[in-house]
Coordinates of C-alpha atoms and ligand atoms in Angstrom, one line a residue:
M1 CA -30.6 -66.1 -66.4
T2 CA -33.4 -66.9 -63.8
T3 CA -32.2 -68.6 -60.7
P4 CA -30.1 -71.4 -62.3
I5 CA -30.8 -75.3 -61.6
L6 CA -27.0 -76.1 -60.8
S7 CA -24.8 -73.3 -59.6
V8 CA -20.5 -74.2 -59.5
Q9 CA -18.7 -71.2 -57.7
N10 CA -14.9 -71.7 -57.9
A11 CA -14.6 -75.3 -57.9
V12 CA -11.2 -76.6 -56.8
K13 CA -9.7 -80.0 -57.4
R14 CA -6.2 -80.9 -57.1
Y15 CA -4.7 -84.6 -57.8
G16 CA -1.2 -83.9 -56.1
D17 CA 0.4 -81.3 -58.6
V18 CA -2.6 -81.8 -61.5
H19 CA -5.3 -79.2 -61.2
A20 CA -8.0 -81.4 -62.3
L21 CA -10.2 -78.1 -61.7
D22 CA -9.0 -74.8 -61.1
H23 CA -11.2 -72.2 -60.2
V24 CA -14.1 -73.3 -62.3
S25 CA -17.7 -71.3 -61.8
Q26 CA -20.6 -72.1 -64.1
D27 CA -24.5 -71.7 -63.9
I28 CA -26.4 -74.2 -65.7
A29 CA -29.9 -72.9 -66.6
D30 CA -33.3 -75.1 -65.9
G31 CA -33.7 -77.3 -68.8
E32 CA -30.8 -76.3 -70.9
F33 CA -28.5 -78.8 -72.7
L34 CA -25.0 -77.8 -71.4
T35 CA -22.0 -79.8 -73.2
L36 CA -18.4 -79.8 -71.2
L37 CA -16.1 -79.7 -74.0
G38 CA -12.4 -80.4 -74.1
P39 CA -9.4 -82.5 -74.5
S40 CA -8.6 -85.6 -72.5
G41 CA -7.2 -84.6 -69.2
S42 CA -9.0 -81.3 -69.2
G43 CA -11.2 -82.1 -66.0
K44 CA -14.6 -82.9 -67.6
T45 CA -15.2 -86.3 -66.0
T46 CA -13.7 -84.0 -62.8
L47 CA -16.3 -81.9 -62.9
L48 CA -19.2 -84.1 -63.8
S49 CA -18.3 -86.4 -60.8
A50 CA -18.3 -83.4 -58.5
I51 CA -21.7 -82.1 -59.8
A52 CA -22.8 -85.8 -59.2
G53 CA -21.6 -85.9 -55.6
F54 CA -18.8 -88.9 -56.4
I55 CA -15.7 -86.7 -55.5
T56 CA -15.4 -83.8 -52.8
L57 CA -14.3 -80.5 -54.2
D58 CA -10.9 -79.1 -52.1
E59 CA -12.4 -75.7 -52.7
G60 CA -15.7 -74.2 -53.8
R61 CA -19.2 -74.6 -53.6
I62 CA -22.2 -76.5 -55.7
A63 CA -25.8 -75.2 -55.4
L64 CA -28.9 -77.2 -56.5
R65 CA -31.7 -74.4 -57.2
D66 CA -30.1 -72.1 -54.5
R67 CA -29.7 -74.9 -52.0
D68 CA -26.1 -75.9 -51.1
I69 CA -25.3 -79.6 -52.1
T70 CA -21.5 -79.4 -51.9
R71 CA -21.2 -81.9 -49.3
Q72 CA -24.1 -83.8 -50.0
P73 CA -24.1 -87.4 -51.1
P74 CA -24.9 -88.2 -54.7
E75 CA -27.8 -90.6 -53.6
H76 CA -29.4 -87.2 -52.2
R77 CA -28.8 -85.5 -55.3
D78 CA -31.3 -87.7 -57.4
F79 CA -29.7 -86.7 -60.9
G80 CA -29.6 -89.4 -63.4
M81 CA -26.4 -90.5 -64.9
V82 CA -25.4 -92.5 -68.2
F83 CA -21.5 -93.2 -68.1
Q84 CA -19.1 -94.4 -71.0
G85 CA -19.2 -98.1 -71.8
Y86 CA -22.2 -100.0 -70.7
A87 CA -22.8 -99.8 -66.9
L88 CA -26.1 -101.9 -67.0
F89 CA -26.4 -104.9 -64.6
P90 CA -25.0 -107.9 -66.7
T91 CA -27.6 -110.4 -64.8
M92 CA -30.5 -108.5 -64.8
T93 CA -33.0 -108.2 -67.7
V94 CA -33.6 -105.2 -69.7
R95 CA -37.0 -104.3 -67.6
D96 CA -35.0 -105.0 -64.1
N97 CA -32.5 -103.0 -65.4
V98 CA -34.6 -99.7 -65.6
A99 CA -36.8 -101.1 -63.2
F100 CA -34.0 -100.8 -60.5
P101 CA -33.8 -97.3 -59.7
L102 CA -37.7 -97.1 -59.1
K103 CA -37.0 -100.3 -56.7
V104 CA -34.4 -98.9 -54.8
R105 CA -36.6 -95.4 -54.0
K106 CA -39.5 -98.3 -52.8
R107 CA -42.3 -97.2 -55.4
P108 CA -45.3 -99.5 -55.8
A109 CA -45.1 -102.0 -58.2
A110 CA -48.0 -101.0 -60.4
E111 CA -46.2 -97.5 -60.9
I112 CA -42.5 -99.3 -61.6
R113 CA -44.8 -101.5 -64.2
A114 CA -46.1 -98.5 -66.1
R115 CA -42.9 -96.3 -65.8
V116 CA -40.8 -98.8 -67.0
E117 CA -42.6 -99.5 -69.8
E118 CA -43.3 -95.7 -70.4
C119 CA -39.3 -95.3 -70.5
L120 CA -38.5 -98.1 -72.8
D121 CA -40.6 -97.0 -75.3
L122 CA -39.1 -93.6 -74.9
V123 CA -36.2 -94.9 -76.4
Q124 CA -37.7 -97.4 -78.7
M125 CA -36.6 -100.4 -76.5
G126 CA -40.3 -101.8 -75.7
K127 CA -39.5 -105.1 -77.6
Y128 CA -36.3 -105.7 -75.6
A129 CA -37.7 -106.1 -72.4
D130 CA -37.0 -109.6 -71.7
R131 CA -33.4 -109.4 -73.5
M132 CA -30.4 -109.8 -70.9
P133 CA -27.5 -107.0 -71.7
S134 CA -25.3 -109.2 -73.6
Q135 CA -28.2 -109.8 -75.9
L136 CA -28.1 -106.6 -76.9
S137 CA -26.0 -104.1 -79.5
G138 CA -24.0 -101.5 -78.0
G139 CA -26.6 -98.5 -79.2
Q140 CA -29.2 -100.7 -77.7
Q141 CA -27.5 -101.3 -74.1
Q142 CA -27.0 -97.6 -74.5
R143 CA -30.3 -96.8 -75.0
V144 CA -31.3 -99.0 -71.8
A145 CA -29.0 -97.0 -70.0
L146 CA -30.8 -93.8 -71.2
A147 CA -34.4 -95.5 -70.0
R148 CA -32.8 -96.4 -66.6
A149 CA -31.2 -93.2 -65.9
L150 CA -34.5 -91.1 -66.7
S151 CA -37.0 -93.8 -64.9
F152 CA -37.2 -91.8 -61.9
N153 CA -37.9 -88.6 -63.5
P154 CA -34.2 -87.0 -62.3
Q155 CA -34.3 -83.1 -62.9
V156 CA -30.7 -83.2 -64.3
L157 CA -29.4 -85.9 -66.5
L158 CA -25.2 -86.3 -66.3
L159 CA -23.8 -88.2 -69.3
D160 CA -20.1 -88.7 -69.4
E161 CA -19.3 -89.5 -73.1
P162 CA -22.3 -92.2 -73.7
L163 CA -21.5 -92.7 -77.5
S164 CA -17.8 -92.6 -77.2
A165 CA -18.0 -96.6 -77.8
L166 CA -20.0 -96.4 -80.7
D167 CA -19.4 -96.0 -84.6
K168 CA -19.7 -93.3 -86.4
K169 CA -23.1 -93.8 -88.0
L170 CA -24.9 -95.1 -84.6
R171 CA -23.5 -92.2 -83.2
A172 CA -25.1 -89.7 -85.5
D173 CA -28.4 -91.4 -85.1
L174 CA -28.4 -91.1 -81.2
Q175 CA -27.0 -87.5 -81.1
W176 CA -30.4 -86.7 -83.1
E177 CA -32.3 -88.9 -80.7
L178 CA -30.7 -87.7 -77.6
K179 CA -31.4 -83.6 -78.6
A180 CA -35.1 -84.7 -79.7
L181 CA -35.2 -86.6 -76.1
H182 CA -34.0 -83.6 -74.2
D183 CA -36.4 -81.2 -76.1
R184 CA -39.2 -83.5 -75.6
L185 CA -38.6 -83.7 -71.8
G186 CA -37.2 -80.5 -70.5
V187 CA -34.7 -82.1 -68.2
T188 CA -31.4 -80.5 -67.7
F189 CA -28.7 -82.3 -69.6
I190 CA -25.2 -81.6 -68.8
Y191 CA -23.3 -84.0 -71.4
V192 CA -19.2 -84.7 -71.4
T193 CA -17.8 -85.3 -74.8
H194 CA -14.2 -84.8 -76.7
D195 CA -15.9 -84.6 -79.9
Q196 CA -16.5 -81.1 -81.2
E197 CA -18.9 -82.0 -83.6
E198 CA -21.0 -83.8 -81.4
A199 CA -20.7 -80.7 -78.8
L200 CA -21.7 -78.2 -81.6
S201 CA -24.6 -80.2 -83.1
M202 CA -26.3 -81.2 -79.7
S203 CA -25.7 -78.1 -77.4
D204 CA -27.5 -75.2 -76.3
R205 CA -24.2 -74.2 -74.6
I206 CA -20.8 -75.1 -74.6
V207 CA -18.4 -74.9 -71.9
I208 CA -14.6 -75.3 -73.3
L209 CA -12.2 -76.7 -70.6
K210 CA -8.7 -76.9 -71.1
D211 CA -6.0 -77.9 -68.1
G212 CA -9.0 -77.5 -65.5
R213 CA -9.9 -74.1 -66.4
I214 CA -12.7 -72.8 -68.5
Q215 CA -11.5 -71.1 -71.6
Q216 CA -14.7 -70.0 -72.7
D217 CA -18.8 -70.7 -72.7
G218 CA -21.4 -69.8 -75.3
K219 CA -23.7 -71.2 -77.9
P220 CA -22.3 -73.4 -80.5
G221 CA -22.2 -70.5 -83.1
E222 CA -20.6 -67.7 -80.7
L223 CA -17.9 -69.8 -80.1
Y224 CA -17.5 -71.1 -83.8
N225 CA -18.0 -67.3 -85.1
R226 CA -15.9 -65.7 -82.1
P227 CA -13.6 -68.0 -80.2
A228 CA -11.7 -66.0 -77.5
N229 CA -8.5 -67.6 -77.8
A230 CA -6.2 -69.8 -80.4
F231 CA -7.0 -72.8 -78.4
V232 CA -10.9 -72.2 -78.7
A233 CA -10.4 -71.2 -82.5
D234 CA -8.4 -74.4 -83.3
F235 CA -10.2 -77.3 -81.0
L236 CA -13.6 -76.0 -82.0
G237 CA -13.4 -76.6 -85.9
K238 CA -9.8 -76.0 -87.6
S239 CA -8.3 -72.5 -88.1
N240 CA -5.3 -70.9 -90.0
F241 CA -3.6 -68.9 -87.7
I242 CA -1.5 -65.3 -89.1
D243 CA 0.4 -63.0 -86.7
V244 CA -0.4 -59.7 -87.6
T245 CA 0.3 -56.3 -86.5
V246 CA -2.5 -53.6 -86.5
T247 CA -1.5 -50.7 -88.4
S248 CA -4.5 -48.6 -88.4
T249 CA -8.0 -48.8 -87.1
E250 CA -11.7 -47.3 -88.8
G251 CA -14.2 -48.3 -86.3
D252 CA -14.4 -51.7 -85.9
L253 CA -12.4 -52.4 -89.2
L254 CA -8.8 -52.9 -88.4
H255 CA -6.1 -53.1 -90.9
C256 CA -3.2 -55.8 -90.7
E257 CA -0.1 -56.3 -91.8
A258 CA 1.6 -59.6 -92.1
K259 CA 5.2 -60.2 -93.7
G260 CA 4.4 -57.4 -96.4
T261 CA 0.7 -58.5 -96.9
S262 CA -1.9 -56.0 -96.0
F263 CA -5.6 -57.3 -95.2
P264 CA -8.6 -56.1 -93.2
A265 CA -10.1 -58.2 -90.5
I266 CA -12.8 -57.3 -87.8
A267 CA -12.2 -56.3 -84.0
T268 CA -14.1 -58.9 -81.7
E269 CA -15.3 -57.8 -78.2
N270 CA -12.1 -58.8 -76.0
G271 CA -9.4 -59.0 -79.0
P272 CA -6.7 -56.3 -79.3
R273 CA -7.1 -53.6 -81.5
S274 CA -3.6 -52.4 -81.8
G275 CA -0.5 -53.6 -82.2
Q276 CA 1.0 -57.3 -82.3
A277 CA -2.2 -59.5 -82.6
R278 CA -3.0 -62.7 -84.1
V279 CA -5.7 -63.5 -86.7
A280 CA -8.0 -66.8 -86.9
L281 CA -9.3 -67.5 -90.1
R282 CA -11.5 -70.7 -90.8
P283 CA -10.5 -72.9 -93.8
E284 CA -14.3 -72.6 -95.2
R285 CA -14.2 -68.7 -95.5
L286 CA -11.6 -68.6 -97.6
R287 CA -12.2 -68.7 -101.2
L288 CA -9.8 -70.4 -103.8
A289 CA -10.0 -68.9 -107.4
A290 CA -7.9 -68.9 -110.7
P291 CA -4.9 -66.4 -110.1
G292 CA -5.3 -62.7 -110.4
E293 CA -9.1 -63.4 -109.2
E294 CA -8.4 -62.6 -105.7
F295 CA -6.1 -60.4 -103.4
L296 CA -3.4 -62.9 -102.0
P297 CA -1.4 -64.8 -104.8
A298 CA -0.6 -68.9 -103.9
R299 CA 0.3 -72.1 -105.0
V300 CA -1.6 -75.4 -104.3
R301 CA 0.5 -77.6 -102.6
Q302 CA -1.7 -80.7 -101.3
V303 CA -5.4 -81.8 -102.3
S304 CA -7.7 -84.1 -100.0
Y305 CA -10.8 -84.9 -101.3
L306 CA -13.5 -85.8 -98.7
G307 CA -16.8 -86.0 -100.4
E308 CA -19.0 -83.2 -99.9
R309 CA -15.9 -80.9 -99.2
C310 CA -12.4 -80.6 -100.9
Q311 CA -9.6 -79.6 -98.3
V312 CA -6.8 -77.8 -100.0
I313 CA -3.7 -76.6 -98.5
V314 CA -2.0 -73.8 -100.4
T315 CA 1.1 -71.7 -99.9
H316 CA 1.9 -68.2 -100.0
D317 CA 5.1 -66.7 -100.5
T318 CA 5.8 -65.2 -97.1
L319 CA 2.8 -66.4 -94.9
G320 CA 3.4 -69.9 -95.8
D321 CA 0.7 -72.7 -95.7
L322 CA -2.9 -72.0 -95.5
L323 CA -6.0 -74.6 -95.5
V324 CA -8.8 -74.0 -98.2
S325 CA -11.8 -75.8 -97.5
C326 CA -14.2 -75.7 -100.4
P327 CA -17.3 -77.3 -101.7
T328 CA -16.7 -79.9 -104.1
W329 CA -19.7 -78.8 -106.4
K330 CA -18.2 -75.6 -107.1
S331 CA -17.0 -75.9 -110.6
G332 CA -14.1 -73.7 -112.7
L333 CA -11.3 -75.1 -111.1
T334 CA -9.5 -78.4 -110.4
P335 CA -7.0 -78.0 -107.7
A336 CA -4.2 -80.0 -107.9
P337 CA -0.4 -79.9 -106.9
D338 CA 1.6 -76.9 -108.2
L339 CA -1.5 -75.2 -109.9
P340 CA -1.2 -71.5 -109.6
V341 CA -4.4 -69.6 -107.6
S342 CA -5.3 -67.1 -105.8
I343 CA -6.9 -66.9 -102.2
G344 CA -9.2 -64.1 -100.8
W345 CA -12.0 -63.9 -98.1
D346 CA -14.5 -61.5 -96.9
R347 CA -13.3 -58.6 -94.1
D348 CA -15.7 -60.0 -91.4
A349 CA -13.6 -63.6 -91.6
C350 CA -10.6 -62.9 -89.9
V351 CA -10.8 -62.8 -85.8
L352 CA -8.4 -61.1 -84.2
L353 CA -7.1 -62.6 -80.9
S354 CA -4.3 -61.8 -79.0
P355 CA -0.8 -63.1 -79.8
E356 CA 0.4 -66.0 -78.0
Ligands
ADP401 P1 -11.0 -85.6 -68.6 O1 -12.3 -86.3 -68.3 O2 -11.2 -84.0 -69.4 O3 -10.3 -86.7 -69.8 P2 -10.4 -85.8 -66.0 O4 -11.5 -84.9 -65.3 O5 -10.7 -87.4 -66.1 O6 -10.4 -85.6 -67.2 O7 -9.1 -85.6 -65.4 C1 -8.1 -84.5 -65.3 C2 -6.9 -84.5 -64.5 O8 -7.2 -85.1 -63.4 C3 -6.2 -85.3 -65.8 O9 -5.0 -84.9 -65.7 C4 -6.1 -86.7 -64.6 O10 -5.3 -87.5 -65.0 C5 -6.1 -86.5 -63.1 N1 -7.4 -87.1 -62.5 C6 -8.4 -87.5 -62.5 N2 -8.9 -88.3 -61.9 C7 -7.6 -88.6 -61.0 C8 -7.5 -89.6 -59.9 N3 -8.3 -90.2 -58.9 N4 -6.3 -89.6 -59.7 C9 -5.3 -88.8 -59.7 N5 -5.6 -87.9 -60.9 C10 -6.6 -88.0 -61.6
MG402 MG1 -13.0 -88.2 -68.9

């Protein structure tokens, strides 16, 4: 990476016994769309607040392009911010809301007028400039909040669950728009969410947090296909887990054994290569077929129809329950409870993780 726009080094923040941030380090590239993803309480807001300057770290350092800003107050950092809920000023019109950061910065009136118009157009809210926030829908209010955050051309935009109060369909639309806006403006986005699909669909890179610690960071596809541990494998999408013993190795192909069943798995970069291990297997990598067609005999236990996909829980005599996710358009087999089936997977479908 060339000089990162932001660098967080060994950030520690404690609240009593709680380690909200436990030695977090992360470099953020200029223009990147970085998402902080984790369950509630994992430290996402704390990390974003430390970057914004709202809280002071107990230990560690934050640099903006090589300049130490650890002790700098938020107003000097000049980052744009959009937070959960709608933090618009309720007694100001849309126009005045967007103009506010520019007035604070004492920009000339003509510039403010032009810039407000430009930013409202950017989020398709030009028509609503004279309305009050209470006269807008939730999605429209968040658009205005976005226009306000971008009005002063910040180099970094911090977003803390900005879409979480919106319904699913609107959220999906705004995800596309946010991503397009990011690609158009080239501003660095640091985006907080607990929604894994949102993170996967929007981000250049995702940092996964749990208990104030980074579990893994990488491109969406890397994290999804090569999770570093069981937490990541389960939090980012669904996984089946099978405890195995690695019995032999042929290059990157490892032979595994689990309760009398043998199957191959591919070694991962930092995963184990011998002894006890745990295999993570994505439900969509499992194939469901008629008995005898695949290598593992099983029986359907439960079926859940989800529209484009069908989720089937199958039971194997010794391995127990496995979740299979198959496209509903695939014909040939109509899964129903008690139906005998067989299941299989490609040899690169299993990711070998350390045992728990
Ligand atoms: P997230 O945004 O991922 O849900 P937070 O960063 O808000 O998580 O919180 C991380 C942890 O720090 C949680 O256990 C939370 O209860 C605790 N925490 C955050 N802010 C405070 C505070 N002001 N006082 C006490 N504990 C806090
Ligand atoms: Mg939060």
